mmCIF file of C-alpha atoms and ligand atoms in Angstrom:
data_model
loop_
_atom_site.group_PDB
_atom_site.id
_atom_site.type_symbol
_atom_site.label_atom_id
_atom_site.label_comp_id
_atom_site.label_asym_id
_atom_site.label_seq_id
_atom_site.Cartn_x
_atom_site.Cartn_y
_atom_site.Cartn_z
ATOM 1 C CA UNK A 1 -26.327 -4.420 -6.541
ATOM 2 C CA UNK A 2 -23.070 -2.955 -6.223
ATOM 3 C CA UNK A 3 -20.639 -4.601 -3.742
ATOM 4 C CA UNK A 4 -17.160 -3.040 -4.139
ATOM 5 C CA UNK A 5 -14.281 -2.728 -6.246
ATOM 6 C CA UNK A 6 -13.524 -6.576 -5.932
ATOM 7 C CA UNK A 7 -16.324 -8.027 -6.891
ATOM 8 C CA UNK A 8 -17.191 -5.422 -9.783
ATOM 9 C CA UNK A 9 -13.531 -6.176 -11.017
ATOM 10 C CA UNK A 10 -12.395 -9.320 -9.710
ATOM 11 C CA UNK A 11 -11.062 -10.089 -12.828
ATOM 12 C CA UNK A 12 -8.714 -7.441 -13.168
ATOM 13 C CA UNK A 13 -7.411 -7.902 -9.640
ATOM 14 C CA UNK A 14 -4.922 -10.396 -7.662
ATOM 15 C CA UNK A 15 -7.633 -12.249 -5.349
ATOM 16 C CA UNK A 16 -8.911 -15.607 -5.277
ATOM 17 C CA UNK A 17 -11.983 -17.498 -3.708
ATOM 18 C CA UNK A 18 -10.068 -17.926 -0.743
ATOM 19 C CA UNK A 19 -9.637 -14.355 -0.440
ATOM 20 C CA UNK A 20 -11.627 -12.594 2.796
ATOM 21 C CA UNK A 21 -13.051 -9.504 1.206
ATOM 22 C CA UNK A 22 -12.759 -6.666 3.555
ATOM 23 C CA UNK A 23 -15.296 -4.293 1.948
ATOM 24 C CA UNK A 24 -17.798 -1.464 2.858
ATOM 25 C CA UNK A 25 -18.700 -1.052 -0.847
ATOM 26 C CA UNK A 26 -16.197 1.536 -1.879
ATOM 27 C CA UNK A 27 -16.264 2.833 -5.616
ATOM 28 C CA UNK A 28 -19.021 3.183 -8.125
ATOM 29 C CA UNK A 29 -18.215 7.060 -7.439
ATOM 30 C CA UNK A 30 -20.431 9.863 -9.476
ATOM 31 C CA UNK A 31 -18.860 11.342 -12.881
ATOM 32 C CA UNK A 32 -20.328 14.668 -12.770
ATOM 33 C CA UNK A 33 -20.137 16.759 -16.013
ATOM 34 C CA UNK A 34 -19.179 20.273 -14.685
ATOM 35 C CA UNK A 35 -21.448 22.600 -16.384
ATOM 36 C CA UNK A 36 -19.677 26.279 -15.267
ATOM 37 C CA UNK A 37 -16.030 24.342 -15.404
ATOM 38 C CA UNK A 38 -16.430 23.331 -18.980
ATOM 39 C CA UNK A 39 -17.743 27.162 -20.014
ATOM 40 C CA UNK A 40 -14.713 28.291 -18.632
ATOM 41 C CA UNK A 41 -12.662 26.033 -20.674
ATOM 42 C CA UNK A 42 -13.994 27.315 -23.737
ATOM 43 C CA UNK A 43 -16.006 25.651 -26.962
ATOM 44 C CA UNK A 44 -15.890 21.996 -27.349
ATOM 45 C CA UNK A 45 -14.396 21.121 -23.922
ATOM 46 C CA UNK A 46 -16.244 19.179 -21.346
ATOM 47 C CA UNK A 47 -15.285 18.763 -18.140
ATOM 48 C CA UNK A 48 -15.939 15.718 -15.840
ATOM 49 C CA UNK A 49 -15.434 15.738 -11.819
ATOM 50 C CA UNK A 50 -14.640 11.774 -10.430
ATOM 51 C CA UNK A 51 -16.099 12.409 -6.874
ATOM 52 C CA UNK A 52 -13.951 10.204 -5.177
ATOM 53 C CA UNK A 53 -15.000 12.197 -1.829
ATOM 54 C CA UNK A 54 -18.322 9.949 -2.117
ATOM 55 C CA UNK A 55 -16.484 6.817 -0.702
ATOM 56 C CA UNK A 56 -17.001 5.157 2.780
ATOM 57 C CA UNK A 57 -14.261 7.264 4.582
ATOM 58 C CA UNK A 58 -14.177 10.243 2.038
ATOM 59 C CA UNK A 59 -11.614 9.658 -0.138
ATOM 60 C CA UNK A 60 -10.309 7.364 -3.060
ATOM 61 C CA UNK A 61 -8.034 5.700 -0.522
ATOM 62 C CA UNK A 62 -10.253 2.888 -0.009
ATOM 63 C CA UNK A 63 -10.116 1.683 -3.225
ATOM 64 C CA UNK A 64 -6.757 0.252 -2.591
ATOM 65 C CA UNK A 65 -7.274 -0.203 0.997
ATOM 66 C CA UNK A 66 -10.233 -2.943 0.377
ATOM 67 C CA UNK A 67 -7.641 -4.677 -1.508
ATOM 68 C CA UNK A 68 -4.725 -4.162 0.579
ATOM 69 C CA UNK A 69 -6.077 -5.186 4.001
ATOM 70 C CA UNK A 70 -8.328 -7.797 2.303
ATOM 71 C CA UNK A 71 -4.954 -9.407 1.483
ATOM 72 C CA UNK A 72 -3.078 -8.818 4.592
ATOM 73 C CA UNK A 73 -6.226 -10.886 6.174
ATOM 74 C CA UNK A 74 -5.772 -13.500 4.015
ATOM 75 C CA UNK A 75 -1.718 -13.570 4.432
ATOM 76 C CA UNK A 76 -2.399 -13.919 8.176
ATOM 77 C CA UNK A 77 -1.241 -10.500 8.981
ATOM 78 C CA UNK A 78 -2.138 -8.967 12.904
ATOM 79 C CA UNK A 79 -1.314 -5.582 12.175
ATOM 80 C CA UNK A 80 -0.770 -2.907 9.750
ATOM 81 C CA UNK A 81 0.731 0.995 9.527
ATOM 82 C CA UNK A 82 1.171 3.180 7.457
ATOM 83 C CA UNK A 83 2.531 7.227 7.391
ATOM 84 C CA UNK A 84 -0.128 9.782 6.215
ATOM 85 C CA UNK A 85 -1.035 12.993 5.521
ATOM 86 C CA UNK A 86 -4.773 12.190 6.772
ATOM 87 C CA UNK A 87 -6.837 10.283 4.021
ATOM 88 C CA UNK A 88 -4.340 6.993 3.733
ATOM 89 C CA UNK A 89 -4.979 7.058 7.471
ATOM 90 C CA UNK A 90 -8.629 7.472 8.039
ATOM 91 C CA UNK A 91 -9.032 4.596 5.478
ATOM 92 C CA UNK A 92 -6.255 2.403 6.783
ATOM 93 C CA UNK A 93 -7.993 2.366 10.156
ATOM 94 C CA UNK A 94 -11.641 2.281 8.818
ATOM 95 C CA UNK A 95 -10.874 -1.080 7.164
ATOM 96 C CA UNK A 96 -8.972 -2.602 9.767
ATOM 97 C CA UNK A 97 -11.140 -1.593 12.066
ATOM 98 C CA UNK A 98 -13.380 -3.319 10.203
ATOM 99 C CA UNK A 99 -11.230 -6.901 9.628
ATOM 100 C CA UNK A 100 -10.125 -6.884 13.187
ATOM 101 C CA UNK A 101 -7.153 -6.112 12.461
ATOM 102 C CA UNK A 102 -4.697 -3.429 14.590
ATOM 103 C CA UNK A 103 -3.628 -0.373 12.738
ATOM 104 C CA UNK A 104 -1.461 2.081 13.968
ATOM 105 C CA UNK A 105 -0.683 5.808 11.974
ATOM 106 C CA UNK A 106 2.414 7.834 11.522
ATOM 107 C CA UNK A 107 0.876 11.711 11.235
ATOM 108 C CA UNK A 108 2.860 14.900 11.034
ATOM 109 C CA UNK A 109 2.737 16.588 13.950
ATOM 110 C CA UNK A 110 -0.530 19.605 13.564
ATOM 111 C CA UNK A 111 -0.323 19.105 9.412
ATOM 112 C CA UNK A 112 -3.566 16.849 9.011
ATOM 113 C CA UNK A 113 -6.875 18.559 8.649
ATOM 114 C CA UNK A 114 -9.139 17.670 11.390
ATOM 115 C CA UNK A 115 -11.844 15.598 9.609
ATOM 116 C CA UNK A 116 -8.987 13.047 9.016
ATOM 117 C CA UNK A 117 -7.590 13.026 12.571
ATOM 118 C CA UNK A 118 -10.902 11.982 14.073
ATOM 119 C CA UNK A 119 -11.544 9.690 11.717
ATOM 120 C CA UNK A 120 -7.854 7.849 12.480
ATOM 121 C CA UNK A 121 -9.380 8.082 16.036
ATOM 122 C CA UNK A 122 -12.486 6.653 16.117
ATOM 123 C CA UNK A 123 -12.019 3.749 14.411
ATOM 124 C CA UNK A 124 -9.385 2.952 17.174
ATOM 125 C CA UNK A 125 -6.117 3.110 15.302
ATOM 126 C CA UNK A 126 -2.703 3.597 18.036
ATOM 127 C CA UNK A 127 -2.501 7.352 16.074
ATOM 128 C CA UNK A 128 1.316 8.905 16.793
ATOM 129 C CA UNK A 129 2.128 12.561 15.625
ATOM 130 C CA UNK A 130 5.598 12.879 14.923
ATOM 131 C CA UNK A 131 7.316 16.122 15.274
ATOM 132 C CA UNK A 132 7.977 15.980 11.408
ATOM 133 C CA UNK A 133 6.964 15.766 8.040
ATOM 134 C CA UNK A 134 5.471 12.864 5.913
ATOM 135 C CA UNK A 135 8.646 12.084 4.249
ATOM 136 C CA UNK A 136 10.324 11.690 7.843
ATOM 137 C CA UNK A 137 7.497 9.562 8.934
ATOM 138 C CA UNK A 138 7.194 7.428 5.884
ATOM 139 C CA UNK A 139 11.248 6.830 6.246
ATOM 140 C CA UNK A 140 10.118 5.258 9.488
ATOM 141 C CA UNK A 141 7.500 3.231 9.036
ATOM 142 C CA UNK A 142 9.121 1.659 6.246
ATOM 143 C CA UNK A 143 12.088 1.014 8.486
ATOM 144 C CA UNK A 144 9.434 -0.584 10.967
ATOM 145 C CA UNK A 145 7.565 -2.223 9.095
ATOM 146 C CA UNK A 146 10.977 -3.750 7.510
ATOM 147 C CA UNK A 147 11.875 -5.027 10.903
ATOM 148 C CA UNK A 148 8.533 -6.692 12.060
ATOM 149 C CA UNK A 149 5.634 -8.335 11.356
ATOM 150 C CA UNK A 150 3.817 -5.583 10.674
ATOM 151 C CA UNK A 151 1.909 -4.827 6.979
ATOM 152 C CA UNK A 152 2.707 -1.517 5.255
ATOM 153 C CA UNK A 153 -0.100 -0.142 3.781
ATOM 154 C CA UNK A 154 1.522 3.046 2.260
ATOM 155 C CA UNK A 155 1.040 2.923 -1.660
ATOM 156 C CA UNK A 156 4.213 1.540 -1.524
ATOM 157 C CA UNK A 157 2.362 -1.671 -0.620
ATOM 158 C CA UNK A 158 1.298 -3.018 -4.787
ATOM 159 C CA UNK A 159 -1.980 -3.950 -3.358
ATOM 160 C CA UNK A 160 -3.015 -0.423 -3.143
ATOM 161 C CA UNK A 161 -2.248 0.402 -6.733
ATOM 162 C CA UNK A 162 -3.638 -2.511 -7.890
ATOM 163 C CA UNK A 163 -7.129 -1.057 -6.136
ATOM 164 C CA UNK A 164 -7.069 2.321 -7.147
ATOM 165 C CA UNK A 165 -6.666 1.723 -10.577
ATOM 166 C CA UNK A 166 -10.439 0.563 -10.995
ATOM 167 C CA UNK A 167 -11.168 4.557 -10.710
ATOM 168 C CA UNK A 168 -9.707 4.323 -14.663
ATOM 169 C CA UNK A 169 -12.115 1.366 -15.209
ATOM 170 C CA UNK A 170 -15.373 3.560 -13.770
ATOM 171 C CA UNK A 171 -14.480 6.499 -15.712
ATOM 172 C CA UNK A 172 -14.465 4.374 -19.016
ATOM 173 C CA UNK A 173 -17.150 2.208 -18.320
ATOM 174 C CA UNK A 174 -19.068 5.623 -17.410
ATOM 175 C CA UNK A 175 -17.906 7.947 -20.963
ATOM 176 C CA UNK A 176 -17.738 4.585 -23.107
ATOM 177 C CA UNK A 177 -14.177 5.502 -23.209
ATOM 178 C CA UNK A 178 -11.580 6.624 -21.599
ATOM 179 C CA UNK A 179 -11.140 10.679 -21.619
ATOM 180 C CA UNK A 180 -8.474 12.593 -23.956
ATOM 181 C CA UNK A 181 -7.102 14.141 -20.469
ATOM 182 C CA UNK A 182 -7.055 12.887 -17.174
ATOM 183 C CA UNK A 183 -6.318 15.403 -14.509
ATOM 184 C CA UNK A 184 -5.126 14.415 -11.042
ATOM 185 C CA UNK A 185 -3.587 16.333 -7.726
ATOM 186 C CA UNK A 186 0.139 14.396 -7.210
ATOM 187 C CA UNK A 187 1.671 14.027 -3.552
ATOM 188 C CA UNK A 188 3.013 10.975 -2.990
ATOM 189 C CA UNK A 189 2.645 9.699 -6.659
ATOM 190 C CA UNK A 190 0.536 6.660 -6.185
ATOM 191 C CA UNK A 191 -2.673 7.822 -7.871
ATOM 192 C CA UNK A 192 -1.436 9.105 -10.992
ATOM 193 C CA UNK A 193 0.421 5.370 -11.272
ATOM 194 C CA UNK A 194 -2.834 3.573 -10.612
ATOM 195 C CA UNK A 195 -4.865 5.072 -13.001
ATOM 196 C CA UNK A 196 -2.602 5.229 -15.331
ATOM 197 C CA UNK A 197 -2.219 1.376 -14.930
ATOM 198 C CA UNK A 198 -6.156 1.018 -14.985
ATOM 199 C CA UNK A 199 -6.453 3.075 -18.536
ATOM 200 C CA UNK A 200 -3.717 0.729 -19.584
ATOM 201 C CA UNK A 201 -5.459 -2.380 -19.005
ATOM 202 C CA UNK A 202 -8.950 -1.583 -19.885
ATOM 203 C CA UNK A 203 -7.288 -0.358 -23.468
ATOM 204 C CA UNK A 204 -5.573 -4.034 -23.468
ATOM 205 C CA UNK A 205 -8.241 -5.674 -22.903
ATOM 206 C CA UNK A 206 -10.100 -3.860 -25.654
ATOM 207 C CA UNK A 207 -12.367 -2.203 -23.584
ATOM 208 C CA UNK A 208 -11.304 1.230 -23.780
ATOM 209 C CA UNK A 209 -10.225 2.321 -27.374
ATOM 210 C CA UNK A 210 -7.818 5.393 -26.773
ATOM 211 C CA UNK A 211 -5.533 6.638 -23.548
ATOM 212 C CA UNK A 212 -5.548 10.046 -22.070
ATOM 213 C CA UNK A 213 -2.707 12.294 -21.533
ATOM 214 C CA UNK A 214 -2.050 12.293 -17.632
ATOM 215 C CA UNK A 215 -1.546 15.843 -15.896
ATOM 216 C CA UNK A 216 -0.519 15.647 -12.325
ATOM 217 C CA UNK A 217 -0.490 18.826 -10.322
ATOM 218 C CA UNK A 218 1.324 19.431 -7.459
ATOM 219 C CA UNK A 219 0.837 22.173 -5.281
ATOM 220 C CA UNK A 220 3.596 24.993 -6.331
ATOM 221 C CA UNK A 221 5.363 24.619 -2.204
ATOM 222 C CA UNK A 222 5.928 20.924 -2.780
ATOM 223 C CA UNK A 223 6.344 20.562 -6.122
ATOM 224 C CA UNK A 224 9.597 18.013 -5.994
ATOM 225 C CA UNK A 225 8.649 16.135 -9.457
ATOM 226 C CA UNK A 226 8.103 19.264 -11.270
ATOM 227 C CA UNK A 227 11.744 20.888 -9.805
ATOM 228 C CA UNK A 228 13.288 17.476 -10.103
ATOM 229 C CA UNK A 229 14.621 17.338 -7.067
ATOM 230 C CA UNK A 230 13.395 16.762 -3.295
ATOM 231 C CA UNK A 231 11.931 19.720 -1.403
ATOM 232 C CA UNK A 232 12.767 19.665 2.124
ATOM 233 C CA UNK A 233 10.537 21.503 3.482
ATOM 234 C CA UNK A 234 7.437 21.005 1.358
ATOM 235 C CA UNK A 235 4.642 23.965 2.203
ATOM 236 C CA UNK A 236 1.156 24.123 0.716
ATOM 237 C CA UNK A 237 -2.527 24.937 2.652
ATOM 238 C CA UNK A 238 -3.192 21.658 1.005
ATOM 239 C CA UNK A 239 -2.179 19.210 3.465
ATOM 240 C CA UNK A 240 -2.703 16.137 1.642
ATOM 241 C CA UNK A 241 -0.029 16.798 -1.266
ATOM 242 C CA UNK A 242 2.000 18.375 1.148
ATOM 243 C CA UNK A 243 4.860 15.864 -0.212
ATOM 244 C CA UNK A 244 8.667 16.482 -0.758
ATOM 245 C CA UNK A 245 9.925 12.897 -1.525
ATOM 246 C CA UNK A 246 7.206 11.023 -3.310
ATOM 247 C CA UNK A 247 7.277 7.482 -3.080
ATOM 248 C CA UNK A 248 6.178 6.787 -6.901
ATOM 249 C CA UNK A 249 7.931 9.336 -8.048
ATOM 250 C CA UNK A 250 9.657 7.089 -10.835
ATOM 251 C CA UNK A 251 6.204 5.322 -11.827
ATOM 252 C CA UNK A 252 4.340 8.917 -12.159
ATOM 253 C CA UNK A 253 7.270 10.477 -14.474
ATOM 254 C CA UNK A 254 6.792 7.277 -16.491
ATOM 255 C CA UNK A 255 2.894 7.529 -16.456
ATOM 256 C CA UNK A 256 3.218 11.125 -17.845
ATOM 257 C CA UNK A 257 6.119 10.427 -20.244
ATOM 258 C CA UNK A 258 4.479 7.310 -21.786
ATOM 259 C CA UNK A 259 0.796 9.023 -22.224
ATOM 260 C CA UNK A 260 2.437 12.306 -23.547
ATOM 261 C CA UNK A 261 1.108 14.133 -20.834
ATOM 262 C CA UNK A 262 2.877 16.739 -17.825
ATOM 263 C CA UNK A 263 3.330 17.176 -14.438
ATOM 264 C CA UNK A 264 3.338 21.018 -13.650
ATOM 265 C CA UNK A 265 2.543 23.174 -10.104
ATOM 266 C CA UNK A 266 -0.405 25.378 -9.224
ATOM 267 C CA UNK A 267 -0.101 28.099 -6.427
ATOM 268 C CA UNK A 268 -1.698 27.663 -2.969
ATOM 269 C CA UNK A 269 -4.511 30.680 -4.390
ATOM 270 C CA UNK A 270 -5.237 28.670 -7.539
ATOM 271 C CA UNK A 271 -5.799 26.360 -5.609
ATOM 272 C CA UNK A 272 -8.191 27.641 -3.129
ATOM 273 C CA UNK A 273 -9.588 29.792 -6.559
ATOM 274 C CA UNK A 274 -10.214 26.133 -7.513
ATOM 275 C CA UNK A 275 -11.555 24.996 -4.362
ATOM 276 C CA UNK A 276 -14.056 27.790 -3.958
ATOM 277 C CA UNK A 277 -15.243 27.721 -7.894
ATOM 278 C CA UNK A 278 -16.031 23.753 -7.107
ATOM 279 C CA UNK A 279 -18.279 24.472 -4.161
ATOM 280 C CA UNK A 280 -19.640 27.977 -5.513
ATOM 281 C CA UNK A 281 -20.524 26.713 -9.077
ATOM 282 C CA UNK A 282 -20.430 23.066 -9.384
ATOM 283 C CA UNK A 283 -22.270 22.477 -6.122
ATOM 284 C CA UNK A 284 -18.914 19.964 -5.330
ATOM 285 C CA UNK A 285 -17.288 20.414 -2.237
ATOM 286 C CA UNK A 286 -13.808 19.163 -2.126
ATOM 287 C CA UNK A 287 -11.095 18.866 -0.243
ATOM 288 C CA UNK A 288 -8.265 21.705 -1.495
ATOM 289 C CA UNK A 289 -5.725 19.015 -2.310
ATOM 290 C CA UNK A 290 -8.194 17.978 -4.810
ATOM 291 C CA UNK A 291 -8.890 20.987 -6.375
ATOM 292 C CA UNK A 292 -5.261 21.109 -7.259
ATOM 293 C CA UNK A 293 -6.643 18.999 -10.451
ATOM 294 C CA UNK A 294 -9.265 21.695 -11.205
ATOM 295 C CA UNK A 295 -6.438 24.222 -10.770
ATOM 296 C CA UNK A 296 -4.128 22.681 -12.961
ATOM 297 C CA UNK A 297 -6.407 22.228 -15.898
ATOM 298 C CA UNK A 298 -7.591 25.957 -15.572
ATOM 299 C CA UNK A 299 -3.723 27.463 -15.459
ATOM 300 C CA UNK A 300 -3.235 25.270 -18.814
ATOM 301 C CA UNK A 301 -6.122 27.158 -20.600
ATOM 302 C CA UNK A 302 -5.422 30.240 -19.692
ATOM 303 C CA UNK A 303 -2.266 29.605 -21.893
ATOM 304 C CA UNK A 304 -4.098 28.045 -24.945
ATOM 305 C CA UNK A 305 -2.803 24.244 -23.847
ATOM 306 C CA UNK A 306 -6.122 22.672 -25.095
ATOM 307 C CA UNK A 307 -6.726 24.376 -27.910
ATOM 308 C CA UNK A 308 -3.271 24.051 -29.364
ATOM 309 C CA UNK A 309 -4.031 20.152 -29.599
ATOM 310 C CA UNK A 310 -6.991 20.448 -31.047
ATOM 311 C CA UNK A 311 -6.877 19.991 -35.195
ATOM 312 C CA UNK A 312 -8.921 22.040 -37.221
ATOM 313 C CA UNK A 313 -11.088 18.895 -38.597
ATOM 314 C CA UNK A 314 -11.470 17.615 -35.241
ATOM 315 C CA UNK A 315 -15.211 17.276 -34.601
ATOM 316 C CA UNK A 316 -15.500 15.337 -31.671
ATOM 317 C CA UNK A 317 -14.830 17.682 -28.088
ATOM 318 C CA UNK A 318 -12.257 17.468 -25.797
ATOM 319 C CA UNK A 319 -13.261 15.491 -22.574
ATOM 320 C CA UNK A 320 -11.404 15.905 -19.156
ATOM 321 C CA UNK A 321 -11.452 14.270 -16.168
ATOM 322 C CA UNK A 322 -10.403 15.743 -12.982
ATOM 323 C CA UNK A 323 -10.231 13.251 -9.886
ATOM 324 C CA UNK A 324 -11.664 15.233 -6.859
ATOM 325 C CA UNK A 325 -9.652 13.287 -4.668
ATOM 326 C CA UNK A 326 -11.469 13.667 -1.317
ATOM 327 C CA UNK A 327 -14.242 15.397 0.789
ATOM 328 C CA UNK A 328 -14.585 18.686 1.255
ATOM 329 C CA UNK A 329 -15.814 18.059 5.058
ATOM 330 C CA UNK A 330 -12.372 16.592 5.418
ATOM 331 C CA UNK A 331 -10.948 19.916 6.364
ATOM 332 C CA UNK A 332 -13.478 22.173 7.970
ATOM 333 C CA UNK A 333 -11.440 24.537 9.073
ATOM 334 C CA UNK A 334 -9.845 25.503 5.958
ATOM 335 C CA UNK A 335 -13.635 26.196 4.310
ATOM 336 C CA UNK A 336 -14.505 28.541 6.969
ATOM 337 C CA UNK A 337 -10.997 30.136 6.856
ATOM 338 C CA UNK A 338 -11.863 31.634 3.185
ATOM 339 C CA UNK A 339 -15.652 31.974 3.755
ATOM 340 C CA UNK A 340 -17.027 35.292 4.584
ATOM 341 C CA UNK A 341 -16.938 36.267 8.577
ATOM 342 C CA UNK A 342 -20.105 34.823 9.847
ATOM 343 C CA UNK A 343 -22.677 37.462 10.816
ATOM 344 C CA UNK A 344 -23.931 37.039 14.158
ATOM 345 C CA UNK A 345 -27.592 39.014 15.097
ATOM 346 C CA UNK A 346 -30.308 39.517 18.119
ATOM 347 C CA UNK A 347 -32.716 37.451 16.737
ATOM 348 C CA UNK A 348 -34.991 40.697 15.801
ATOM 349 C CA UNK A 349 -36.629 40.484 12.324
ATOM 350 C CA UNK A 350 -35.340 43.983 11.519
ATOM 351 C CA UNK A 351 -32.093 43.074 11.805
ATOM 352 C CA UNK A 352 -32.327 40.194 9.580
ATOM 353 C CA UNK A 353 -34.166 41.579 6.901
ATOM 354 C CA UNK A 354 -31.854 44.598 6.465
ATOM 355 C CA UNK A 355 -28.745 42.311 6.889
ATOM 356 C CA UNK A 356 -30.483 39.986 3.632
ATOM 357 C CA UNK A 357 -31.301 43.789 1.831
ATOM 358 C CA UNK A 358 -34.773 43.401 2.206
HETATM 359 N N1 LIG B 401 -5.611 14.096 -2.812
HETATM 360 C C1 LIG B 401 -5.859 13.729 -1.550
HETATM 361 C C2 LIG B 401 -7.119 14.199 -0.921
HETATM 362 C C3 LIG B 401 -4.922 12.940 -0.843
HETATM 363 O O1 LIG B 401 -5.182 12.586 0.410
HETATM 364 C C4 LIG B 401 -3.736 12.548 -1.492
HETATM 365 C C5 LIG B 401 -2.737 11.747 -0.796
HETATM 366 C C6 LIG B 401 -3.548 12.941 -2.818
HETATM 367 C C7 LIG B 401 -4.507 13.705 -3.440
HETATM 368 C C8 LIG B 401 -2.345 12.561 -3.585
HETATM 369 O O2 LIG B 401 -2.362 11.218 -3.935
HETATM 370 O O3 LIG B 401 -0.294 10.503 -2.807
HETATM 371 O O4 LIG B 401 -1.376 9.076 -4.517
HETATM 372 O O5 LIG B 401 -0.253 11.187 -5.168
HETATM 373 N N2 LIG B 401 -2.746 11.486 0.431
HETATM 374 C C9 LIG B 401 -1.821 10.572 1.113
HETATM 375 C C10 LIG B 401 -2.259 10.331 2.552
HETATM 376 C C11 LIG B 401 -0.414 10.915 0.943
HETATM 377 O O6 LIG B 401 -1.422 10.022 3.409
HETATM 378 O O7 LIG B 401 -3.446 10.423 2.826
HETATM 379 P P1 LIG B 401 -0.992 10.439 -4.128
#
């Protein structure tokens, strides 16, 4: 039976027997192989999707949240907070809610999609919209949390790292390897570090033979690693990387320097190209910060980027693996925004049948 990211990798993470495991049996996400994705690619590239919107509170925050308020338990902490664009929210007060523990959220002020908000609410967090961005609120909550005995649980916080980085371990214990590329949406950085760290010790450990090359998108409006400097006034329809200061900034230009990989932008409508293509063909409906991944990885075949490291004897294909970071149903509005204008009829059969073209 599968019972979380702790127990399935205990030994790869910093708990003990003493340690209260705060858990609602995160992980042990699907690997899809995307069938329409990998045509589109081209020959001998296959394309996998890491559903990470299948978790307890829809996204692969609570992999690091199971850790990270499993050990603020066991330090004794009362109380944790973190800033968020939505997801690092909704998880931060599912699990406390959960230990017993008070959480309270930093959100920018009308930036979070709505799925997120009422999940922050629900499970009882003290939720404050500031009238800011997530850089401004991070800055404070760090300053907080600095100040009194409160627990960040930003990925600042190494717990949460430590966490996500078991995404790495699924993904190889799924292929029997880890992939050539891994593809990944970047806002605040902290993803791209953990599973970068994950590939890095499964390989060390001998479990994994090879390591992928690490592409982190960012959305083109907020794209402060890719510009090299910090955007003010980040801007994107997808909320989630909507990031001008990332945290990890450091550990993500080292993750994609040390596996040979990138970090490049995608526009908003790639993105929402993306996002549409995912729930149209693949039957995968993600959240449009996620399909930043799917963008990404379509914008670098378009120019031949796959190909061009291929070698002529190479037999074996290319695999990919593009984290869908969270749930589509995250952001409702946003999927009915680009869907067609819904048709509203008497209910006469007529009507209906000449509306369907029969
Ligand atoms: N995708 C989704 C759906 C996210 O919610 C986030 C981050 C990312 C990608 C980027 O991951 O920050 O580790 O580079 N969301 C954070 C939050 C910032 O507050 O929920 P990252």
């Amino acid at each position: 039976m599968w019972n979380g990211i702790i127990e399935q990798y205990r030994k790869f993470l910093p708990v003990t027997d003493k340690t209260p495991v705060v858990t609602l049996k995160e992980g042990n996400t699907p690997l899809l192989f995307a069938c329409h994705l990998s045509k589109l690619m081209g020959d001998g590239i296959e394309v996998y999707l890491k559903c990470e919107g299948l978790n307890p509170t829809g996204s692969f925050k609570d992999r690091g949240m199971t850790l990270t308020i499993s050990k603020a338990l066991e330090e004794g902490s009362k109380a944790v907070m973190c800033a968020s664009t939505g997801n690092t929210s909704a998880s931060a007060s599912c699990y406390s809610a959960r230990a017993g523990i008070e959480s309270i959220v930093l959100i920018p002020e009308g930036a979070i999609a709505l799925g997120k908000l009422s999940q922050a609410l629900i499970h009882g967090s003290k939720v404050i919209a500031i009238k800011g961005n997530f850089d401004e609120a991070l800055t404070l909550v760090k300053e907080i949390t600095r100040k009194h005995p409160i627990t960040l649980v930003n990925s600042i916080n190494p717990y949460r790292i430590e966490g996500q980085k078991t995404g790495s371990f699924e993904i190889c214990d799924a292929l029997g390897d880890a992939p050539d590329f891994h593809a990944i949406p970047v806002g605040n950085a902290g993803n791209m570090t953990a599973y970068w760290k994950g590939y890095k010790e499964y390989k060390a450990h001998g479990i994994s033979k090879i390591l992928p090359k690490m592409l982190g998108f960012q959305a083109a409006g907020s794209a402060p690693i890719v510009l090299r400097h910090p955007v003010k006034d980040p801007k994107t329809i997808a909320t989630a990387i909507k990031i001008g200061n990332p945290a990890s900034w450091k550990q993500a230009e080292a993750a994609r320097d040390e596996s040979g990989g990138l970090i490049d932008m995608v526009s908003d409508d790639e993105i929402l190209a993306a996002y549409k293509l995912l729930a149209a063909k693949e039957g995968v409906f993600a959240e449009p910060a996620s399909a930043a991944s799917v963008a990404g990885i379509l914008k670098l075949a378009k120019q031949g980027f796959f190909n061009e490291r291929r070698t002529t004897n190479d037999e074996r294909r290319i695999r990919i693996v593009c984290v869908l970071t969270g749930h589509g149903l995250k952001d409702p509005d946003r999927a009915i925004a680009c869907a067609e204008k819904l048709k509203v009829l008497e209910p006469r059969i007529d009507l209906v049948l000449k509306e369907i073209g029969l």
